[in-house]
């Protein structure tokens, strides 16, 4: 498809009438010589020289353009006042239905030829509207009127402003030649000339009308002067105001001589600056002497209308009008303003002026300072504030009624109190007094002026006093504690319901008596002494715990707080008393003392000790221990802290204690068994059980309470029992393997011999003897398995690695899952009994659980021996192991953990990343 955009060639738009006429005649195409074309040309020239309206001019222009070629249709669209749309200006040969269907046209790229040309400011050629994307929304309209091609060019005025578009339509597909492009450019220039010339003519007519209306009936004098100094006045203005114009050439000198001496220098400078080209116009106010010898104030404005080649002014035009009344008003206004400024500054009055339509208020320096703004005297008038938008929402209605002007008093002033947002964002109270100084035609206020008084402190004090009274009344009547006003002689003046509930007397009963009457005798003396000190002025208030007699006779403990109220002269008026019932607290204190005594006694009887402390930075810090601490550690708690934990625990134990402390700090309960060495070298075992106690807020860990049970003797017994069991298992295993195995071997040999003899003699019991021999052989294997199960780690069986290997071999059944074994021996195993025994049992039980419950196809047992650790891992590809299952572990898992704790090993069981379960047990090798 041909390119749809051509750059407009740069050209100078026709600027005057002669050049335009010449261009129309000279650049007319050959077809313009036809009679109808000549008629169109003549008609256009005639219209251009007439006062025809713009639509008639554009119609003549379009008709002239259409005469350039057969089948050509020309339209002119004009930019609307918004600058966003194109409206129909002329389309002499196209039906109105078409123009109405496509218009108005948006000025936007992609909206037909005209909208796109206006948006791009360049010529747009569409060879075929049916195929052009620019005509996607309008092609069907054009085709329905037989239009196929459209070329459009923007119309720009002399300033380069878009004023419209000119378009050429054809009824066949067509692209312009270079000559046609030149013609359409010429047509756009001609359209620009027509539009601009018509608008300038309209502007001149409007200006002339305005000027005539302005001069008519006014005191404005219009004048013009030439380079010879001759001045011509319009309508003999100077005669009306008794001013001698000194007619004729050189009249500027006599005029200058009649100017007041104080004003002549200022006038001459303004005039000379315009003459020399410093400025193109001047404005000056001065006094001139009239024929009647009276000074009259004039305001003169002049503009240079012509200059000579040297740049000196040759001709002026200007206006002149009398401003006597203005000057008198200015003088009176200055005097009034001077008096006003003196009054405002002396009183530091915050003065404001409010413009109602714009909701803007301007104020003097003191008004801005009252709002919290620090400005200079010069800067204050430059700053404006919104008013209603800064008024407190609750006060807008009150202020709007005042500003409406209907709330004025007999003097015409209104008064209103409201809150306004200050510079710091807080609201402050103001008292405004003002009046309407300007109203709109409908009578509503347009401008108001007034002063503001800062009453914020007063209103806040009133509010605070009112709130204080309300709070006191509410606090007094509905307080949870007893409150009373008591006379200087001890009589109850006023009591609240809480006090009646404390002592059991009604308010009427209390008001008929004194506080002395219900006070316990043992407390009355101290109470009265405090009262005397307060009345004497040596004490401002006092607090004491005392006892009252309840109405039913029992004792009530109270916490009494008393202050004294005096009048302005300092004379005591009454006491304000607060009475809190602390009977329950006193009983609880007594019970707490008893409980503490029992707690300390029991704590000292514990086999071990009881402790309290805190967890800081992940470290346990004991604060108190019972007496049993010294029996275990051989020193006091202070000495323990001084020596440090390393003196009592090995590194692994410290790590376990730190982990346990961190868990307690998170709210978990601690239950571990740890070894230690006392200061005198004695080895002990402790079972430490601890729990965190939340602080008073309940959200943070406050204290840690716990019991450290001395289980040293139990550990010794467990080790002795385990050793005895181990020895017995070794003995039984050896007896089964050596003695019972030997006996069974003899039976197997005997059965085999008897079976051979029976076979030779063809005896009937040969098969039974063969089965007996096989049974004896299997029994021997079973005995060997039992022997190895009882003592799997005997030297005869090759130690831990071999025992694990044998165990895997025994479980590798072709009918079940595949069981593999791997040993990584980077160092020799130095584990002693019972560590090696327990590690084997953990592997044995872990493998058994995997075989029974995992539902796996493959199980792998790995032992990795390093110089410092032995690591056992059993992994499977079964159904997996939920992490939360460890929290509700069954007996099997608990036994595994118990075995790991016995040898101080780390045990973990959880899901594998690839599916299934993994069990890991890691223990340290002895040095």
Short mmCIF file of C-alpha atoms in Angstrom, two decimals, residues 3 7 42 86 139 146 156 424 546 570 597 599 626 665 744 761 808 891:
data_model
loop_
_atom_site.label_atom_id
_atom_site.label_comp_id
_atom_site.label_asym_id
_atom_site.label_seq_id
_atom_site.Cartn_x
_atom_site.Cartn_y
_atom_site.Cartn_z
CA UNK A 3 2.91 5.54 1.99
CA UNK A 7 5.91 16.00 4.97
CA UNK A 42 -13.54 35.61 -9.79
CA UNK A 86 -12.80 19.41 13.91
CA UNK A 139 -14.77 3.61 5.39
CA UNK A 146 -19.09 6.85 -3.65
CA UNK A 156 -1.79 26.52 10.11
CA UNK A 424 1.29 22.29 64.06
CA UNK A 546 -5.59 0.72 109.19
CA UNK A 570 -5.27 28.70 103.06
CA UNK A 597 7.79 -21.37 104.86
CA UNK A 599 7.92 -24.27 100.26
CA UNK A 626 17.74 -24.42 97.93
CA UNK A 665 12.51 -19.46 76.91
CA UNK A 744 22.59 -80.48 69.41
CA UNK A 761 18.85 -101.90 55.91
CA UNK A 808 21.31 -56.84 57.81
CA UNK A 891 6.52 -46.87 73.29
#
